[in-house]
PDB file of C-alpha atoms in Angstrom:
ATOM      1  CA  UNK I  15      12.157  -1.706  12.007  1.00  0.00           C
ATOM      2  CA  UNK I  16      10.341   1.132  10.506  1.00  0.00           C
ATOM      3  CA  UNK I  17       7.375   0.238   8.550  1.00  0.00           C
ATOM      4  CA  UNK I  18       5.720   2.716   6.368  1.00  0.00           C
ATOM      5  CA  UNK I  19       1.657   1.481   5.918  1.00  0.00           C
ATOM      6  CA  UNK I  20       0.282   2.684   2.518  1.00  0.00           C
ATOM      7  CA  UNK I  21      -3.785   2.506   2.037  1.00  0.00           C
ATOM      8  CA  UNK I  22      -4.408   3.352  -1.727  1.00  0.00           C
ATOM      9  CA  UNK I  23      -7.560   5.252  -1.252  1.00  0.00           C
ATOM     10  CA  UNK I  24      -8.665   8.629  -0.500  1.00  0.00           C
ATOM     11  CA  UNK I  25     -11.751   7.761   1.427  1.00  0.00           C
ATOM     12  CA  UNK I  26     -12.491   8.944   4.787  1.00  0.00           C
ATOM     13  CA  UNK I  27     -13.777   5.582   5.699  1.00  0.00           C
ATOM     14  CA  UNK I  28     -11.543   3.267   3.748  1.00  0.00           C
ATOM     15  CA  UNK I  29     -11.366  -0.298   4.290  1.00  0.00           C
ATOM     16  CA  UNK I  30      -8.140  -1.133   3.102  1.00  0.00           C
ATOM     17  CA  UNK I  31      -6.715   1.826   5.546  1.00  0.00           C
ATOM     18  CA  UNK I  32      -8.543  -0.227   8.370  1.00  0.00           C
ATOM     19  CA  UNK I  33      -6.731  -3.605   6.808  1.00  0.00           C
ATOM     20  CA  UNK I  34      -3.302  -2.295   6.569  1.00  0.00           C
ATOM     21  CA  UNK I  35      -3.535  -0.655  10.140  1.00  0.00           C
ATOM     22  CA  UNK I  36      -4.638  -3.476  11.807  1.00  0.00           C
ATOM     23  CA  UNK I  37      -1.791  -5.645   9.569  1.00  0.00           C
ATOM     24  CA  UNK I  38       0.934  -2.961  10.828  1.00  0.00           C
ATOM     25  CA  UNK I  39      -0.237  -3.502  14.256  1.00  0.00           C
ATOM     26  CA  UNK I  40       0.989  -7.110  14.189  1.00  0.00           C
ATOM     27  CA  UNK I  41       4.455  -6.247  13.445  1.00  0.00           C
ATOM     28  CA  UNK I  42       6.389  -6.036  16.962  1.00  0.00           C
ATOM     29  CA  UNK I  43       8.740  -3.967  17.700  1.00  0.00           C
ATOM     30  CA  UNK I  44       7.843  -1.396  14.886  1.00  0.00           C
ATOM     31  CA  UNK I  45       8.313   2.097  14.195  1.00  0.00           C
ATOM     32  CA  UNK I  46       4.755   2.226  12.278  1.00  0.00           C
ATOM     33  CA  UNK I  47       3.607   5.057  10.137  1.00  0.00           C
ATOM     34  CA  UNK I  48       0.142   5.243   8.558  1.00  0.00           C
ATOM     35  CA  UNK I  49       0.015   7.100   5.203  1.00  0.00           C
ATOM     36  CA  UNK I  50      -3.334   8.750   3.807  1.00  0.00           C
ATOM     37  CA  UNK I  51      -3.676   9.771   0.078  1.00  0.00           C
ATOM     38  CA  UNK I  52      -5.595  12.486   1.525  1.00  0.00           C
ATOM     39  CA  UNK I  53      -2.155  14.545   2.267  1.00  0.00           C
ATOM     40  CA  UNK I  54      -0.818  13.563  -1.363  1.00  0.00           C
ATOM     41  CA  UNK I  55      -3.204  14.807  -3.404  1.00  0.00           C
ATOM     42  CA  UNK I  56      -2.078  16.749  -6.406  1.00  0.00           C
ATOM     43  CA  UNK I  57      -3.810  17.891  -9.798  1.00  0.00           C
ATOM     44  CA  UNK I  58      -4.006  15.091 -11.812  1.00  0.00           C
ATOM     45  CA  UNK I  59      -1.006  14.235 -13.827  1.00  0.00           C
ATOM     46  CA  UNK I  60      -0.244  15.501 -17.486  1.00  0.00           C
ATOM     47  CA  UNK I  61       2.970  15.438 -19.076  1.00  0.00           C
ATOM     48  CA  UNK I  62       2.820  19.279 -20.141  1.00  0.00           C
ATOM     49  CA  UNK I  63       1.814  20.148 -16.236  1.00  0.00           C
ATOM     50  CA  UNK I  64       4.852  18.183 -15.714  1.00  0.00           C
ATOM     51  CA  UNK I  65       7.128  20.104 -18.082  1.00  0.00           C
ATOM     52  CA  UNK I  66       5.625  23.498 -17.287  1.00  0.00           C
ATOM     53  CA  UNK I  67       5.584  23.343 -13.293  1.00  0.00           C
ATOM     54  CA  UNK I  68       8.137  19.965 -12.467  1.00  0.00           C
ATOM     55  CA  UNK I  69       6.797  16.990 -10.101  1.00  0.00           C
ATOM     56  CA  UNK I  70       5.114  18.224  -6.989  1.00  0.00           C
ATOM     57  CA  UNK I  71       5.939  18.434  -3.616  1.00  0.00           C
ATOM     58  CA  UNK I  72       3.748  15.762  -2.462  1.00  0.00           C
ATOM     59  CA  UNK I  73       4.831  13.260  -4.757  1.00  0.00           C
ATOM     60  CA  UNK I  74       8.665  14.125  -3.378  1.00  0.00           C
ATOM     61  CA  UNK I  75       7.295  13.807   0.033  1.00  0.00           C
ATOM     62  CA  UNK I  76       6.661  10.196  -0.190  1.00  0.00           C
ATOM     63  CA  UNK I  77       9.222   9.237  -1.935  1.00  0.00           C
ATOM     64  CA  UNK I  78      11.079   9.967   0.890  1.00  0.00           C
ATOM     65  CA  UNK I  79       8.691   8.466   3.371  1.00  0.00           C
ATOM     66  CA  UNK I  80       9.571   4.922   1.179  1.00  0.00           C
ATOM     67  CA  UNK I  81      12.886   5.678   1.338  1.00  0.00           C
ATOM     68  CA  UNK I  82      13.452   5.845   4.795  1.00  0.00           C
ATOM     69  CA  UNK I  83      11.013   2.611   5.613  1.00  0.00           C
ATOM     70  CA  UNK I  84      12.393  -0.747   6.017  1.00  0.00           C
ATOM     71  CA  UNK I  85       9.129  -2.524   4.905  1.00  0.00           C
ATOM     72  CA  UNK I  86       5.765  -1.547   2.969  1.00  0.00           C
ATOM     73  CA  UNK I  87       2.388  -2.879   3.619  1.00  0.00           C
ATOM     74  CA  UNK I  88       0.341  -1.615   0.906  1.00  0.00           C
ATOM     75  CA  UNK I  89      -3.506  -2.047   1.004  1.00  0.00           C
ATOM     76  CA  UNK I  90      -4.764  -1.007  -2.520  1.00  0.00           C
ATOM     77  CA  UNK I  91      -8.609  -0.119  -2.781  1.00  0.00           C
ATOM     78  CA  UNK I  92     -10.195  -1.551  -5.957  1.00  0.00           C
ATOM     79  CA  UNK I  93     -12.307   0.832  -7.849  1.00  0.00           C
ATOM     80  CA  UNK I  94     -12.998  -1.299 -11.342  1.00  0.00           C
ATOM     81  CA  UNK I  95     -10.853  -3.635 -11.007  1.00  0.00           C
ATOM     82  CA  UNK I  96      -8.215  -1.648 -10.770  1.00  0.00           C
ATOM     83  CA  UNK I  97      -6.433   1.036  -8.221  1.00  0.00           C
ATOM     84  CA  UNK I  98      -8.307   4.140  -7.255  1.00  0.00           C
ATOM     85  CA  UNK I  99      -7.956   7.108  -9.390  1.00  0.00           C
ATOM     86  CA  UNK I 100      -6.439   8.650  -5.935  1.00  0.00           C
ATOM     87  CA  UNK I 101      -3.498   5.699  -5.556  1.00  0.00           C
ATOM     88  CA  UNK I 102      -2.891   5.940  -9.343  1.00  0.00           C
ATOM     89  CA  UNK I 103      -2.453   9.525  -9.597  1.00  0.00           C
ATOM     90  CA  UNK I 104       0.453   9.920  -6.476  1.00  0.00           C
ATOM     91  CA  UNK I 105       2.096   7.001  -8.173  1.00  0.00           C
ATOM     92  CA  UNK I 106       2.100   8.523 -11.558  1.00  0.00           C
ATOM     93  CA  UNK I 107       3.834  11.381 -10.176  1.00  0.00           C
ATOM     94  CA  UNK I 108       6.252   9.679  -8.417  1.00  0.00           C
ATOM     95  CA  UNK I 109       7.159   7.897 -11.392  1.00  0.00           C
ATOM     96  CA  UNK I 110       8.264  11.036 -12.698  1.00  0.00           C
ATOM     97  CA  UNK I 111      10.472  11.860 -10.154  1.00  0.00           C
ATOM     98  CA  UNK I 112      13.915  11.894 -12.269  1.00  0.00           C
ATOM     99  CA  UNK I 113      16.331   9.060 -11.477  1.00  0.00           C
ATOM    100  CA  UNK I 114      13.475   7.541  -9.206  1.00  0.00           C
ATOM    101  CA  UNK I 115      12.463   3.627  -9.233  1.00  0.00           C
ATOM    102  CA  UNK I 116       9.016   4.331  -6.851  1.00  0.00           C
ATOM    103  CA  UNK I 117       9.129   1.660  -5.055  1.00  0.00           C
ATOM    104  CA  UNK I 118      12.932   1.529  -4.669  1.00  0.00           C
ATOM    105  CA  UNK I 119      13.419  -2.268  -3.735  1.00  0.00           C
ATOM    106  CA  UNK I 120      11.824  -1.859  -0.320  1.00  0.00           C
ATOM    107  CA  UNK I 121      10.167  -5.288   0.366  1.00  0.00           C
ATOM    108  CA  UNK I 122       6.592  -4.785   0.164  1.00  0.00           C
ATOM    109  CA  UNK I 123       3.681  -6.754   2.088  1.00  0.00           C
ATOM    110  CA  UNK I 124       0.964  -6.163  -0.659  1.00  0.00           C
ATOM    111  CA  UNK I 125      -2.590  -6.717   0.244  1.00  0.00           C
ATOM    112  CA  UNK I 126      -6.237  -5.879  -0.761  1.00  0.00           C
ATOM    113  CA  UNK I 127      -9.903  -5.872   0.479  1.00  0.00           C
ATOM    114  CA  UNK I 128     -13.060  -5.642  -0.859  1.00  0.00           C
ATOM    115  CA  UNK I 129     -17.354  -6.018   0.380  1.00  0.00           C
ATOM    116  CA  UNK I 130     -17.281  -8.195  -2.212  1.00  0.00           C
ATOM    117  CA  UNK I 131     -16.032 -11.901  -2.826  1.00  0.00           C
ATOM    118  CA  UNK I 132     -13.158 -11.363  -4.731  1.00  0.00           C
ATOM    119  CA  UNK I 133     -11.810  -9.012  -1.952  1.00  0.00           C
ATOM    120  CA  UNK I 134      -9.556  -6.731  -4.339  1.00  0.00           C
ATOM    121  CA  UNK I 135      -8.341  -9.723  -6.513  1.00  0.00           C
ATOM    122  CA  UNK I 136      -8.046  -7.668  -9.887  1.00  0.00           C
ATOM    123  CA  UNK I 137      -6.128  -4.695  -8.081  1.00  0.00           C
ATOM    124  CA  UNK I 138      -4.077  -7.115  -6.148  1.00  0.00           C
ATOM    125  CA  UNK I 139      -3.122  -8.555  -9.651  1.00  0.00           C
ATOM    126  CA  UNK I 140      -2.603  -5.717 -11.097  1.00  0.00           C
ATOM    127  CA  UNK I 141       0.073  -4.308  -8.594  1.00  0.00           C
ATOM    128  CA  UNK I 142       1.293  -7.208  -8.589  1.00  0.00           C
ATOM    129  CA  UNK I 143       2.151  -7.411 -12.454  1.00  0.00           C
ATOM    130  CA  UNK I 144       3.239  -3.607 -12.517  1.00  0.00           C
ATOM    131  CA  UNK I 145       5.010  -2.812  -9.278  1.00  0.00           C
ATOM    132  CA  UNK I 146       7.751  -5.075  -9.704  1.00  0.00           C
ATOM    133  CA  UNK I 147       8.481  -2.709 -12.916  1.00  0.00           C
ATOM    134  CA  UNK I 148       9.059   0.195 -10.731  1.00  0.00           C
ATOM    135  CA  UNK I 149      11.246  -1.786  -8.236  1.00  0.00           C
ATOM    136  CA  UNK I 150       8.629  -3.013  -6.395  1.00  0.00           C
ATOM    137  CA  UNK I 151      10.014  -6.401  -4.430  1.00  0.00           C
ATOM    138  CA  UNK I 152       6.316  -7.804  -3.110  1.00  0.00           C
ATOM    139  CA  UNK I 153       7.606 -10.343  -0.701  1.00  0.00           C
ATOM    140  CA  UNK I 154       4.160 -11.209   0.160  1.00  0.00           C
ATOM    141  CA  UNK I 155       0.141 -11.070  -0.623  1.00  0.00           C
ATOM    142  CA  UNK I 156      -3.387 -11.206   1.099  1.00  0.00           C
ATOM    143  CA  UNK I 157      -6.881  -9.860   0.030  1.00  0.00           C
ATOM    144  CA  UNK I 158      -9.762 -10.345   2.575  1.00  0.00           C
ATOM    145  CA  UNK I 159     -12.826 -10.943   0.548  1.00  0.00           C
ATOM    146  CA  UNK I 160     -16.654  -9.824   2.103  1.00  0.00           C
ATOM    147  CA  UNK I 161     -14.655  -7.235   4.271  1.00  0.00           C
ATOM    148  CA  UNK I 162     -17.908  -6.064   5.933  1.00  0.00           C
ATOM    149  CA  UNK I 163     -18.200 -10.068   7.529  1.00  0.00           C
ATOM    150  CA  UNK I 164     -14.534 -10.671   7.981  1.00  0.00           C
ATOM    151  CA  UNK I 165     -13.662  -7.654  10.229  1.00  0.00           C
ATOM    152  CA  UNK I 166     -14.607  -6.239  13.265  1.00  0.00           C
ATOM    153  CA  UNK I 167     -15.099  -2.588  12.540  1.00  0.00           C
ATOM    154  CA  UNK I 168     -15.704  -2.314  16.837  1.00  0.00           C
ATOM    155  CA  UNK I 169     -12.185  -3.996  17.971  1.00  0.00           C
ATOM    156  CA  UNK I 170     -10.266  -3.451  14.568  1.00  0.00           C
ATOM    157  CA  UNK I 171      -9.300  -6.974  13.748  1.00  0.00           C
ATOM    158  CA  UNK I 172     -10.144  -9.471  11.301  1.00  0.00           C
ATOM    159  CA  UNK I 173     -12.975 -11.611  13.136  1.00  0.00           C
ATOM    160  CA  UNK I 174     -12.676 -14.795   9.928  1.00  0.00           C
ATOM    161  CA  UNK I 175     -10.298 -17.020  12.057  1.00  0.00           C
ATOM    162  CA  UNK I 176      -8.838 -18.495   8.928  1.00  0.00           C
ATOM    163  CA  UNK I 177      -8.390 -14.783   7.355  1.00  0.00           C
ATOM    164  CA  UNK I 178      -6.892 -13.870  10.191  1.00  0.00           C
ATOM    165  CA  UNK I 179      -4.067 -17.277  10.812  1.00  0.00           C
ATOM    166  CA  UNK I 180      -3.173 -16.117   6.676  1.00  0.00           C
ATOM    167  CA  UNK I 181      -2.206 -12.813   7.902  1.00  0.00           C
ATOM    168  CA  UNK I 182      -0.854 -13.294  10.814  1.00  0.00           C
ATOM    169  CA  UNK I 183       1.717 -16.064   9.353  1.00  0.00           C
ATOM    170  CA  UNK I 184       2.283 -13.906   6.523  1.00  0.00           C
ATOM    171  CA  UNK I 185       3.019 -11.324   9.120  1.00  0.00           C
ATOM    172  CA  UNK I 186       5.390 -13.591  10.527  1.00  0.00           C
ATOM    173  CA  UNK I 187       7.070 -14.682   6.965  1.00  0.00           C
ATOM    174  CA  UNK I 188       7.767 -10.972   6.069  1.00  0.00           C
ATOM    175  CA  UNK I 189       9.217  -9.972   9.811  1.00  0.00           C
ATOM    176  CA  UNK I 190      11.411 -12.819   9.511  1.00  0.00           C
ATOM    177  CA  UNK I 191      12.570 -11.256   5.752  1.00  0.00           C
ATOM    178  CA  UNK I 192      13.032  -8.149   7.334  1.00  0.00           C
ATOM    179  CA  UNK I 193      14.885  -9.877  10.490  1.00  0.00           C
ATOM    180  CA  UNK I 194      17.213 -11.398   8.024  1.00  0.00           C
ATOM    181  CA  UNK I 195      18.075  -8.402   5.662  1.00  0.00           C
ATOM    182  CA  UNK I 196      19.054  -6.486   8.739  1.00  0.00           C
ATOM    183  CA  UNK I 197      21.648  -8.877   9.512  1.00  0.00           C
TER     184      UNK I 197
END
């Protein structure tokens, strides 16, 4: 199974890139690949950019990186209650790829953290109200709330025992969804 992990931030440090690492690592038997928005990053989409100079390379690039997975686990950083300007922007642009549903009906482990106590609720909601319009099949969802007490930065695991039975039996619900399409 290959599984293409997607943190939806641009930060050097970012938290939901630790969260969807550590969630990929539970997967066994994976072909795992880590994507940073740091090697997507384009000029900031505009329709008449679009027009003048077509959709970038970048924004191509992943869209066949989704392609060729067999499962997403998105971790989308919440800036506002929304995605990052960073996430948003590659997406936009893949949007615009002609004929292209983004997402392409890849099922899609979506997840969210946050320092605070809502843990990436409103992003979480948010993707998960306007992915499915771009052929997003979310087969699954987890936020970690107070990220800074609920995971080891040292070992690179969720310490919250609870947190961390949620994930991994949502880890097992999705590999058994992936088990099963194969077939």
């Amino acid at each position: 199974m290959k599984i293409l992990a997607i943190a939806g931030s641009n930060s050097d440090t970012s938290i939901n890139k630790q969260l969807v690492s550590y969630a990929a690592s539970l997967i066994e038997n994976a072909e795992v690949e880590i994507v940073d928005m740091n090697d997507f990053e384009m000029p900031i989409y505009k329709h008449q950019r679009e027009v003048e100079s077509g959709v970038p390379q970048e924004a191509k690039n992943l869209a066949e990186k989704i392609d060729a997975a067999d499962m997403l686990l998105v971790s989308l950083a919440e800036h506002n209650g929304t995605y990052s300007t960073a996430f948003k922007n590659v997406f936009d642009w893949t949007s615009r790829i002609k004929g292209r549903k983004v997402w392409n009906d890849i099922p899609m482990f979506l997840m969210a953290t946050a320092t605070g106590p809502r843990g990436g609720l409103g992003v979480l909601e948010a993707a998960s109200k306007r992915f499915p319009l771009h052929a997003g099949n979310i087969v699954e969802t987890f936020t970690l709330p107070h990220f800074n007490d609920n995971f080891d930065k040292e070992n690179q695991k969720i310490s919250n025992e609870e947190k961390n039975s949620e994930l991994t039996e949502k880890i097992a619900k999705i590999s058994a969804v992936e088990i099963i399409l194969e077939k």
